[in-house]
């Protein structure tokens, strides 16, 4: 790394007129492309650290898991469509039920948002890449291998089977003797590694990799959402990883952390799990809310109403979210004082959520909405958010929660929160940024059809679950007797689930067709205000040829809305002596250092692979092989850290004239 002195020859001032770019094919542009572009073929596929490729891999892989989880859900809904059905045995249903929850909550909901953030963060922040590109690649490979590790148990009939919440003593060895729970425990510890290193990367990127002038009060809301979720992960994920490790030790080594007959405490599991799992609800919601907050104003033709309150409410939501985990344990015998405190906190958390809701509605009301496909998904999300939020506040009332805690009412609330509030922003976000991802537009006709089928199917499928719960239908049952009054609502739920799946299928067809035949998009087809729309579509490997200087929250709308009167967008920093990025100060984003970025490497892939094989060895209790994998991980880390020859070619004098960027 080099200090950013005023006379440093690494810096060249470049005039705007195309912010963040230079003429295609010019010598400097070609040099930047050679420096940053990954090797073609399988070698580049395995070794790339390009955040854009990693982000797209996250999104595609998460959607594969979404489809898998959806198929599991449809099979369960066929089983529950009629009373006394026997399509599945109780054990098969338990495995499907558990893997469906694991898939949708841990393998889809957060990874798909990580994909958006990985792809978009450097582009909206005006950076060349994430702070730790190799760590970024490692997070994806570990996520992929953790998912394969969990799903490899399915063909063997040994998938996790105690619910995604995995309560003890049901998950203890004496009640669950197969390897099912060991697969879940080790898989979650491995997945926790991916989440943790990814979160560290996001936090450091925010602190050190923003464009000059992008002070903390000019961050996009998407960045606020992902930053808050990442900080929460660094606190919450160790708790659940430790809980799963303790459970694995109970089952394999003979410890007694959760064994009440030897002084253990089964309630300890619930506390450690929900201290993670309730903040996790906001981890998979806040970045999705950020997508809406940043993209919705584009279609309303005005900036977001109440930027500062929305940013503060994002942070406040997560902070309060850490003190409401007992919301899930009201029926476990908690004392009255604790019930009162956590019930009040569960009600209080609705306030910052309401702030964001009113901001979105006000933005639509005060703007001039353009009813394109992304806008429809974002508007639909607002409705889902209100329904899911209201049903959540209802269960904050302790007597009401006692009545409904083990019924399908909670299942309905969970799906509105984790599916409705996540899937609709994700689908809208893909439609919004698909032109940036691919350089092509999607079909308005297919997109609108997908929205309406998905919207109708979701509400037909999940709203009747509220009624089933109020009628007393218990959750976590694989069948039910006739004449209980649940037949009609269950049949409607099953029909709605298939309609919802049809909507997702139409979406996938639209993506496939548009990828091959979509109309050329241009750089900024939506007339967006943020920096990602200032570069070509799809972006070049180096993102910004000229690192821009920003002076407002909406850098591409400055002229029309009167922001950035002291803007210096007509100047930027040209870094082309190797893979270089500009480091800035944490609060006010003043440039202060040149960062030498690592090149592509096989080390993240190898470290992820060897780590997964280590966990396989632990599952099989093959300790010699486990020792070999530890040594292999050490070798991969050594390869990772091995010094590389920096490609630096310096010129004797800095170039300061206005045309430097177009030499």
XYZ file of C-alpha atoms in Angstrom:
663
model
C 0.000 0.000 0.000
C 1.134 3.543 -0.692
C 0.335 6.720 1.197
C -1.665 9.250 -0.778
C 0.697 12.204 -0.861
C -0.225 15.216 -3.024
C 2.589 14.525 -5.463
C 2.027 10.775 -5.736
C 2.529 9.695 -9.393
C -0.189 7.016 -8.993
C -2.895 9.666 -9.210
C -4.054 11.422 -12.314
C -6.911 13.855 -12.434
C -9.424 13.084 -15.165
C -12.214 15.310 -16.479
C -15.759 14.091 -16.326
C -17.412 14.154 -19.259
C -18.006 10.424 -18.830
C -17.769 9.829 -15.117
C -16.026 6.619 -14.192
C -15.004 5.652 -17.726
C -12.753 6.423 -20.653
C -13.010 5.734 -24.383
C -13.451 2.011 -25.062
C -10.339 0.524 -26.595
C -8.030 3.404 -25.651
C -4.566 2.341 -24.432
C -5.346 3.122 -20.782
C -8.715 1.372 -20.936
C -7.079 -1.696 -22.476
C -4.450 -1.673 -19.746
C -7.048 -1.509 -17.010
C -8.996 -4.339 -18.606
C -5.881 -6.515 -18.794
C -5.082 -5.790 -15.154
C -8.543 -6.592 -13.804
C -10.040 -9.150 -16.174
C -10.114 -12.791 -15.084
C -8.604 -15.539 -17.196
C -11.125 -17.134 -19.590
C -12.291 -20.725 -19.203
C -12.412 -22.959 -16.174
C -9.201 -21.539 -14.710
C -10.716 -18.097 -14.455
C -14.006 -19.560 -13.211
C -12.239 -21.207 -10.264
C -9.765 -18.430 -9.495
C -11.692 -15.187 -10.073
C -12.104 -12.696 -7.258
C -14.235 -10.268 -9.309
C -17.064 -9.148 -7.025
C -19.501 -9.012 -9.952
C -18.987 -12.646 -10.880
C -19.172 -13.695 -7.240
C -22.368 -11.690 -6.732
C -24.065 -13.309 -9.728
C -22.955 -16.750 -8.528
C -24.527 -16.051 -5.156
C -27.816 -15.013 -6.793
C -27.964 -17.990 -9.167
C -26.974 -20.515 -6.484
C -29.492 -19.065 -4.041
C -32.216 -19.389 -6.681
C -31.286 -23.036 -7.211
C -31.817 -23.553 -3.485
C -35.063 -21.539 -3.693
C -36.330 -23.936 -6.338
C -35.277 -26.925 -4.221
C -36.997 -25.491 -1.151
C -40.077 -24.699 -3.238
C -40.316 -28.272 -4.524
C -40.084 -29.524 -0.941
C -42.886 -27.132 0.035
C -45.126 -28.274 -2.828
C -44.699 -31.924 -1.843
C -45.660 -31.066 1.740
C -48.660 -29.055 0.548
C -49.902 -32.029 -1.484
C -49.602 -34.107 1.687
C -51.627 -31.530 3.668
C -54.206 -30.709 0.986
C -56.599 -33.359 2.313
C -56.986 -34.965 5.756
C -55.547 -38.397 6.513
C -53.227 -38.309 3.474
C -50.318 -40.740 3.263
C -48.173 -39.471 0.404
C -45.328 -39.123 2.906
C -44.379 -41.105 5.981
C -43.835 -39.165 9.216
C -40.033 -39.526 8.874
C -40.072 -38.363 5.251
C -42.231 -35.395 6.179
C -39.898 -34.479 9.052
C -36.911 -34.438 6.713
C -38.744 -32.418 4.047
C -40.098 -30.013 6.651
C -36.647 -29.495 8.171
C -34.758 -29.145 4.904
C -37.396 -26.755 3.559
C -36.837 -24.451 6.528
C -33.046 -24.744 6.364
C -33.052 -24.098 2.626
C -35.335 -21.080 2.572
C -33.940 -19.398 5.679
C -30.210 -20.163 5.486
C -29.442 -21.205 1.899
C -31.693 -18.770 0.034
C -32.816 -15.710 2.003
C -29.459 -14.268 3.074
C -27.237 -15.595 0.238
C -29.439 -14.029 -2.438
C -29.139 -10.665 -0.689
C -25.397 -11.207 -0.317
C -25.344 -11.663 -4.077
C -26.988 -8.283 -4.640
C -24.652 -6.599 -2.187
C -21.542 -8.286 -3.558
C -22.389 -7.177 -7.064
C -23.670 -3.684 -6.261
C -21.679 -2.388 -3.301
C -18.488 -1.394 -5.172
C -20.593 0.057 -7.997
C -22.844 2.194 -5.781
C -19.893 3.163 -3.563
C -17.693 4.159 -6.505
C -15.037 1.516 -5.776
C -13.021 -0.916 -7.866
C -13.791 -4.010 -5.759
C -14.602 -5.221 -2.266
C -12.005 -4.659 0.440
C -10.937 -8.329 0.571
C -11.558 -9.889 -2.854
C -10.153 -13.307 -1.967
C -12.146 -13.428 1.251
C -15.165 -12.593 -0.876
C -14.513 -15.596 -3.108
C -13.981 -17.805 -0.057
C -17.361 -16.831 1.375
C -19.093 -18.027 -1.796
C -17.205 -21.319 -2.060
C -17.851 -22.176 1.588
C -21.551 -21.312 1.157
C -21.766 -23.556 -1.916
C -19.994 -26.478 -0.251
C -22.060 -26.096 2.932
C -25.246 -26.328 0.851
C -23.950 -29.425 -0.952
C -22.925 -30.916 2.409
C -26.456 -30.498 3.770
C -28.215 -31.732 0.633
C -25.920 -34.741 0.167
C -27.728 -36.330 3.133
C -31.050 -36.341 1.252
C -30.388 -39.243 -1.162
C -29.162 -41.314 1.787
C -32.370 -40.715 3.743
C -30.346 -39.085 6.528
C -31.323 -35.433 6.146
C -31.870 -33.246 9.244
C -35.217 -34.179 10.769
C -35.820 -32.210 13.985
C -37.086 -28.995 12.409
C -34.991 -26.030 11.356
C -35.149 -24.876 15.011
C -33.655 -28.263 16.036
C -34.936 -28.233 19.615
C -33.360 -30.458 22.226
C -33.991 -33.001 23.685
C -35.558 -34.171 20.391
C -32.203 -33.481 18.723
C -30.218 -35.297 21.431
C -28.604 -38.645 20.662
C -30.994 -40.717 22.763
C -33.994 -39.548 20.735
C -32.307 -39.141 17.342
C -29.622 -41.773 16.820
C -28.874 -41.359 13.128
C -26.423 -38.907 11.555
C -29.264 -36.520 10.615
C -28.622 -33.992 13.372
C -24.843 -34.246 12.996
C -25.224 -33.242 9.346
C -27.238 -30.192 10.389
C -24.887 -29.211 13.208
C -21.700 -29.409 11.149
C -23.342 -27.888 8.087
C -24.452 -24.860 10.075
C -20.995 -24.359 11.585
C -19.525 -24.466 8.067
C -22.180 -22.074 6.773
C -21.409 -19.772 9.700
C -17.827 -19.460 8.439
C -19.127 -18.191 5.095
C -21.482 -15.705 6.743
C -18.828 -14.391 9.112
C -16.075 -13.772 6.555
C -18.603 -12.188 4.198
C -19.817 -9.865 6.951
C -16.282 -8.780 7.809
C -15.737 -7.953 4.147
C -18.854 -5.793 3.943
C -18.012 -3.844 7.088
C -14.430 -3.091 6.020
C -15.520 -2.217 2.478
C -17.952 0.344 3.864
C -15.320 1.853 6.139
C -12.472 2.110 3.621
C -13.607 1.694 0.001
C -16.035 4.533 -0.734
C -15.630 7.108 -3.471
C -14.184 10.440 -2.295
C -16.970 12.636 -1.004
C -19.361 9.757 -0.214
C -19.635 10.644 3.461
C -21.618 8.547 5.887
C -24.757 10.652 5.340
C -24.690 10.031 1.569
C -24.716 6.227 1.621
C -27.424 4.411 -0.328
C -30.000 2.753 1.947
C -29.013 -0.637 0.474
C -25.586 -0.061 1.998
C -27.120 0.851 5.354
C -29.234 -2.320 5.288
C -26.391 -4.672 4.419
C -23.980 -2.943 6.800
C -26.448 -3.296 9.674
C -27.112 -6.945 8.816
C -23.384 -7.670 8.552
C -22.633 -6.091 11.926
C -25.471 -8.159 13.414
C -24.053 -11.336 11.876
C -20.726 -10.753 13.580
C -22.571 -10.807 16.910
C -25.288 -13.390 16.274
C -23.647 -16.080 14.135
C -21.042 -17.067 16.775
C -23.903 -17.807 19.203
C -25.631 -20.309 16.949
C -22.340 -21.778 15.693
C -21.336 -22.414 19.294
C -24.752 -23.935 20.034
C -24.453 -26.377 17.112
C -20.880 -27.241 18.069
C -21.984 -27.927 21.651
C -24.795 -30.143 20.378
C -22.369 -32.053 18.162
C -20.059 -32.530 21.151
C -23.003 -33.806 23.224
C -23.786 -36.343 20.518
C -20.254 -37.422 19.597
C -17.937 -36.781 22.530
C -20.317 -37.342 25.430
C -20.542 -33.838 26.885
C -23.796 -32.811 28.564
C -24.456 -29.173 27.690
C -28.143 -29.841 26.969
C -28.673 -33.127 28.853
C -30.852 -32.430 31.890
C -30.075 -35.827 33.438
C -26.445 -34.735 33.851
C -26.996 -31.131 34.849
C -27.390 -29.712 31.353
C -30.086 -27.228 30.367
C -32.336 -27.839 27.349
C -33.546 -24.220 27.565
C -29.960 -23.110 26.920
C -30.384 -24.332 23.352
C -33.468 -22.206 22.776
C -31.807 -19.108 24.189
C -28.668 -19.516 22.066
C -30.651 -20.401 18.947
C -33.162 -17.552 19.153
C -30.495 -15.018 20.147
C -29.314 -15.724 16.615
C -32.529 -16.607 14.781
C -34.626 -13.578 15.677
C -31.986 -11.032 14.594
C -31.614 -13.235 11.516
C -35.168 -12.252 10.540
C -33.941 -8.674 10.185
C -30.698 -9.824 8.547
C -32.767 -11.229 5.654
C -35.180 -8.274 5.637
C -33.118 -5.086 6.041
C -31.026 -5.480 2.854
C -34.276 -6.262 0.983
C -35.782 -3.086 2.415
C -32.661 -1.291 1.205
C -33.281 -2.565 -2.330
C -36.759 -1.033 -2.218
C -35.568 2.234 -0.663
C -32.950 2.733 -3.396
C -34.840 1.464 -6.450
C -38.396 2.642 -5.726
C -37.525 6.389 -6.040
C -36.270 5.785 -9.594
C -39.815 4.877 -10.660
C -41.343 7.695 -8.606
C -39.058 10.249 -10.286
C -37.996 11.793 -6.997
C -35.535 11.039 -4.157
C -36.640 8.920 -1.218
C -38.752 10.825 1.291
C -37.133 10.848 4.740
C -33.682 9.485 3.916
C -32.288 10.210 7.386
C -35.214 8.683 9.347
C -35.099 5.586 7.119
C -31.340 5.167 7.680
C -31.774 5.598 11.442
C -34.750 3.219 11.507
C -32.649 0.596 9.715
C -30.049 0.631 12.475
C -32.684 0.918 15.232
C -34.585 -2.103 13.912
C -31.546 -4.323 14.275
C -30.594 -2.944 17.678
C -34.066 -3.607 19.065
C -34.107 -6.978 17.273
C -31.396 -8.208 19.617
C -33.621 -7.831 22.674
C -36.726 -9.663 21.463
C -35.510 -13.259 21.100
C -37.721 -14.418 23.999
C -40.628 -13.405 21.763
C -40.224 -17.009 20.498
C -40.216 -18.474 24.012
C -43.302 -16.962 25.665
C -44.815 -20.427 26.168
C -41.752 -21.988 27.822
C -42.402 -20.868 31.396
C -40.508 -17.553 31.383
C -41.184 -15.351 34.421
C -43.816 -12.559 34.270
C -41.289 -9.703 34.467
C -39.327 -11.037 31.496
C -42.553 -11.603 29.577
C -43.557 -7.983 30.142
C -40.154 -6.607 29.115
C -39.773 -8.692 25.959
C -43.419 -8.227 25.021
C -42.908 -4.459 25.181
C -39.720 -4.719 23.099
C -41.546 -6.858 20.524
C -44.142 -4.104 20.186
C -41.557 -1.319 20.129
C -39.775 -2.789 17.116
C -42.782 -1.978 14.949
C -42.002 1.767 15.213
C -38.824 1.903 13.068
C -40.470 -0.474 10.577
C -43.422 1.898 10.345
C -41.033 4.790 9.625
C -39.717 3.002 6.538
C -43.248 2.054 5.436
C -44.474 5.647 5.601
C -41.361 6.809 3.725
C -42.101 4.423 0.829
C -45.765 5.415 0.710
C -44.877 9.118 0.830
C -42.332 8.658 -1.957
C -45.009 7.089 -4.159
C -47.621 9.684 -3.163
C -45.398 12.703 -3.775
C -43.760 11.309 -6.895
C -44.917 10.548 -10.418
C -44.962 6.739 -10.425
C -44.044 4.867 -13.590
C -45.725 1.462 -13.479
C -42.921 -0.738 -14.775
C -42.347 -4.301 -13.576
C -39.854 -3.480 -10.771
C -42.241 -0.864 -9.373
C -45.053 -3.441 -9.188
C -42.893 -5.827 -7.159
C -41.800 -3.028 -4.814
C -45.373 -1.838 -4.304
C -46.481 -5.430 -3.667
C -43.711 -5.748 -1.120
C -45.089 -2.799 0.863
C -48.408 -4.632 1.254
C -46.643 -7.865 2.277
C -44.567 -5.889 4.759
C -47.650 -4.393 6.404
C -49.458 -7.744 6.685
C -46.395 -9.529 8.039
C -45.612 -6.704 10.446
C -49.123 -6.463 11.841
C -49.371 -10.216 12.470
C -46.003 -10.033 14.222
C -47.116 -7.242 16.537
C -50.214 -9.303 17.382
C -48.041 -12.126 18.725
C -46.141 -9.618 20.888
C -49.185 -9.698 23.196
C -48.312 -12.550 25.549
C -51.848 -13.994 26.096
C -52.500 -13.902 22.354
C -49.147 -15.596 21.712
C -49.966 -18.344 24.235
C -53.060 -19.197 22.232
C -51.425 -19.171 18.796
C -47.775 -20.033 19.312
C -48.037 -23.622 18.054
C -50.613 -23.004 15.342
C -50.533 -22.250 11.639
C -51.040 -18.554 12.424
C -47.331 -18.364 13.231
C -46.509 -20.271 10.029
C -48.460 -17.652 8.064
C -46.636 -14.790 9.818
C -43.266 -16.461 9.201
C -43.930 -16.823 5.481
C -45.126 -13.247 5.079
C -41.971 -12.044 6.824
C -39.331 -14.390 5.444
C -40.812 -15.039 2.013
C -43.048 -12.096 1.144
C -40.731 -9.420 2.511
C -37.700 -11.093 0.923
C -38.870 -12.586 -2.390
C -40.797 -9.574 -3.713
C -37.884 -7.109 -3.289
C -35.497 -9.714 -4.701
C -37.610 -10.279 -7.822
C -38.090 -6.528 -8.217
C -34.372 -5.977 -7.697
C -33.471 -8.536 -10.353
C -35.830 -6.876 -12.829
C -34.356 -3.476 -11.897
C -30.669 -4.423 -12.160
C -30.975 -7.103 -14.864
C -29.992 -4.483 -17.508
C -26.880 -3.718 -15.474
C -26.101 -7.426 -14.951
C -26.506 -8.419 -18.593
C -26.820 -5.340 -20.805
C -30.306 -6.479 -21.865
C -33.868 -5.541 -20.938
C -36.497 -7.973 -19.710
C -39.980 -8.447 -21.164
C -42.590 -6.096 -19.700
C -45.388 -8.478 -20.688
C -43.871 -11.568 -19.078
C -42.689 -9.517 -16.113
C -46.151 -8.156 -15.330
C -47.660 -11.621 -15.784
C -45.081 -13.012 -13.378
C -45.881 -10.314 -10.821
C -49.646 -10.796 -10.828
C -49.461 -14.604 -10.757
C -46.879 -14.475 -7.959
C -48.797 -11.841 -6.003
C -52.126 -13.673 -6.239
C -50.562 -17.060 -5.566
C -48.669 -15.835 -2.533
C -51.709 -14.325 -0.847
C -54.048 -17.184 -1.791
C -51.432 -19.600 -0.493
C -50.391 -18.020 2.773
C -53.181 -15.779 4.000
C -55.550 -18.748 4.693
C -52.892 -20.108 7.045
C -53.895 -17.334 9.443
C -57.439 -18.723 9.420
C -56.214 -22.311 9.859
C -54.265 -21.173 12.908
C -57.206 -19.294 14.392
C -59.248 -22.470 13.903
C -56.669 -24.341 15.975
C -54.643 -26.260 13.398
C -51.282 -27.105 14.981
C -48.079 -26.585 13.033
C -45.407 -29.245 12.525
C -47.925 -32.058 11.838
C -47.700 -34.271 8.769
C -51.415 -35.041 8.584
C -54.663 -34.245 10.394
C -58.071 -35.896 10.944
C -61.177 -35.021 8.974
C -64.044 -32.901 10.289
C -61.754 -30.474 12.145
C -62.770 -27.514 9.985
C -59.342 -27.256 8.367
C -60.042 -29.030 5.075
C -61.065 -25.995 2.990
C -58.299 -23.644 4.137
C -55.649 -26.305 3.564
C -56.898 -27.011 0.061
C -56.895 -23.278 -0.741
C -53.382 -22.973 0.667
C -52.184 -25.828 -1.528
C -53.763 -24.313 -4.647
C -52.238 -20.928 -3.857
C -48.807 -22.522 -3.376
C -48.907 -23.986 -6.870
C -50.043 -20.645 -8.325
C -47.114 -18.959 -6.554
C -44.742 -21.587 -7.991
C -46.161 -20.886 -11.446
C -45.343 -17.190 -10.989
C -41.736 -18.051 -10.120
C -41.587 -20.314 -13.189
C -42.778 -17.471 -15.429
C -40.097 -15.250 -13.860
C -37.402 -17.832 -14.647
C -38.647 -18.148 -18.231
C -38.516 -14.369 -18.589
C -34.935 -14.318 -17.316
C -33.847 -17.078 -19.701
C -35.534 -15.494 -22.740
C -34.309 -11.979 -21.914
C -30.749 -13.174 -21.401
C -30.662 -14.389 -25.005
C -33.106 -12.105 -26.803
C -33.647 -9.055 -24.626
C -33.374 -5.631 -26.211
C -30.060 -3.805 -25.602
C -30.427 -1.836 -22.386
C -27.908 0.963 -22.632
C -26.095 2.255 -19.591
C -29.022 3.788 -17.681
C -32.350 2.552 -19.042
C -34.335 3.487 -15.898
C -32.740 6.934 -15.497
C -31.408 5.916 -12.096
C -29.667 8.324 -9.743
C -26.897 6.210 -8.208
C -23.368 5.566 -9.399
C -23.844 2.059 -10.807
C -25.798 3.580 -13.703
C -22.830 5.772 -14.690
C -20.785 2.839 -16.039
C -21.429 0.584 -19.046
C -23.852 -2.336 -18.880
C -22.564 -4.856 -17.975
C -19.751 -3.086 -16.113
C -16.130 -3.587 -17.168
C -13.863 -5.696 -14.908
C -12.392 -2.564 -13.292
C -15.816 -0.908 -12.655
C -14.632 2.721 -12.789
C -11.750 3.685 -15.025
C -11.800 7.022 -13.227
C -12.719 6.741 -9.544
C -15.411 9.451 -9.194
C -15.740 12.199 -6.626
C -19.315 12.644 -5.365
C -21.018 15.464 -3.505
C -24.625 14.317 -3.025
C -26.841 11.314 -2.340
C -28.098 11.275 -5.942
C -25.005 11.954 -8.062
C -26.706 11.418 -11.429
C -29.697 13.624 -10.556
C -27.758 16.580 -9.182
C -28.677 19.017 -11.925
C -32.413 18.355 -11.885
C -32.939 18.336 -8.102
C -30.426 21.040 -7.176
C -28.132 18.877 -5.054
C -24.360 18.993 -5.034
C -23.922 22.690 -5.772
C -20.264 22.327 -4.772
C -19.873 19.072 -6.631
C -16.494 17.967 -8.015
C -17.930 15.255 -10.214
C -15.986 16.725 -13.112
C -12.796 15.291 -11.559
C -11.781 11.818 -10.478
C -8.812 9.575 -9.733
C -7.139 7.446 -12.369
C -5.307 4.431 -10.880
C -3.657 2.186 -13.444
C -0.302 1.029 -12.024
C -1.444 -2.512 -11.256
C -4.629 -3.597 -9.527
C -5.211 -0.512 -7.431
C -8.132 0.877 -5.481
C -8.596 4.115 -3.597
C -8.897 3.987 0.186
C -10.832 6.705 2.003
C -11.438 7.737 5.590
C -14.354 6.060 7.423
C -16.665 9.020 8.078
C -16.178 11.748 5.496
C -14.568 9.605 2.757
C -11.457 11.694 2.174
C -8.907 9.854 -0.020
C -5.886 8.879 2.044
C -4.310 5.702 0.647
C -3.798 3.629 -2.490
C -4.636 -0.028 -1.940
C -2.818 -2.721 -3.906
C -5.514 -5.322 -4.581
C -4.775 -9.057 -4.822
C -4.913 -10.862 -8.143
C -7.003 -13.938 -8.952
C -6.090 -17.060 -7.031
C -7.110 -20.709 -6.654
C -6.514 -20.453 -2.894
C -10.110 -19.460 -1.901
C -11.575 -22.380 -3.870
C -9.068 -24.847 -2.420
C -9.506 -23.567 1.132
C -13.300 -23.821 0.802
C -13.063 -27.348 -0.651
C -10.639 -28.624 1.976
C -12.718 -27.057 4.763
C -15.825 -28.863 3.495
C -13.908 -32.152 3.289
C -12.716 -31.576 6.869
C -16.335 -31.380 7.999
C -17.145 -34.540 6.011
C -14.307 -36.284 7.869
C -15.690 -35.061 11.199
C -19.129 -36.388 10.262
C -17.678 -39.803 9.378
C -15.285 -39.670 12.363
C -12.382 -40.313 9.966
C -9.825 -38.572 12.120
C -6.745 -39.395 10.023
C -8.425 -37.915 6.948
C -9.496 -34.943 9.073
C -5.869 -34.350 10.034
C -4.880 -34.473 6.380
C -7.555 -31.882 5.546
C -6.284 -29.600 8.310
C -2.839 -29.791 6.710
C -4.389 -29.137 3.285
C -6.180 -26.069 4.652
C -2.869 -24.820 6.005
C -1.281 -25.273 2.583
C -4.150 -23.375 0.925
C -3.702 -20.524 3.404
C 0.031 -20.480 2.626
C -0.769 -20.280 -1.096
C -3.222 -17.456 -0.311
C -0.605 -15.425 1.550
C 2.351 -16.196 -0.721
C 3.884 -12.906 -1.902
C 3.128 -12.089 -5.503
C 4.968 -9.871 -7.922
C 3.125 -6.570 -8.128
C 2.560 -5.299 -11.644
C 3.561 -1.686 -11.118
C 4.908 0.547 -13.841
C 5.508 4.074 -12.676
C 5.981 7.161 -14.773
C 8.359 9.865 -13.631
C 5.892 12.735 -13.284
C 2.224 13.014 -12.344
C -0.156 14.166 -15.044
C -2.420 16.959 -13.815
C -3.960 18.424 -16.927
C -7.655 18.118 -17.648
C -7.247 15.624 -20.467
C -5.183 13.085 -18.542
C -7.984 10.563 -18.429
C -8.157 10.323 -22.206
C -4.524 9.802 -23.140
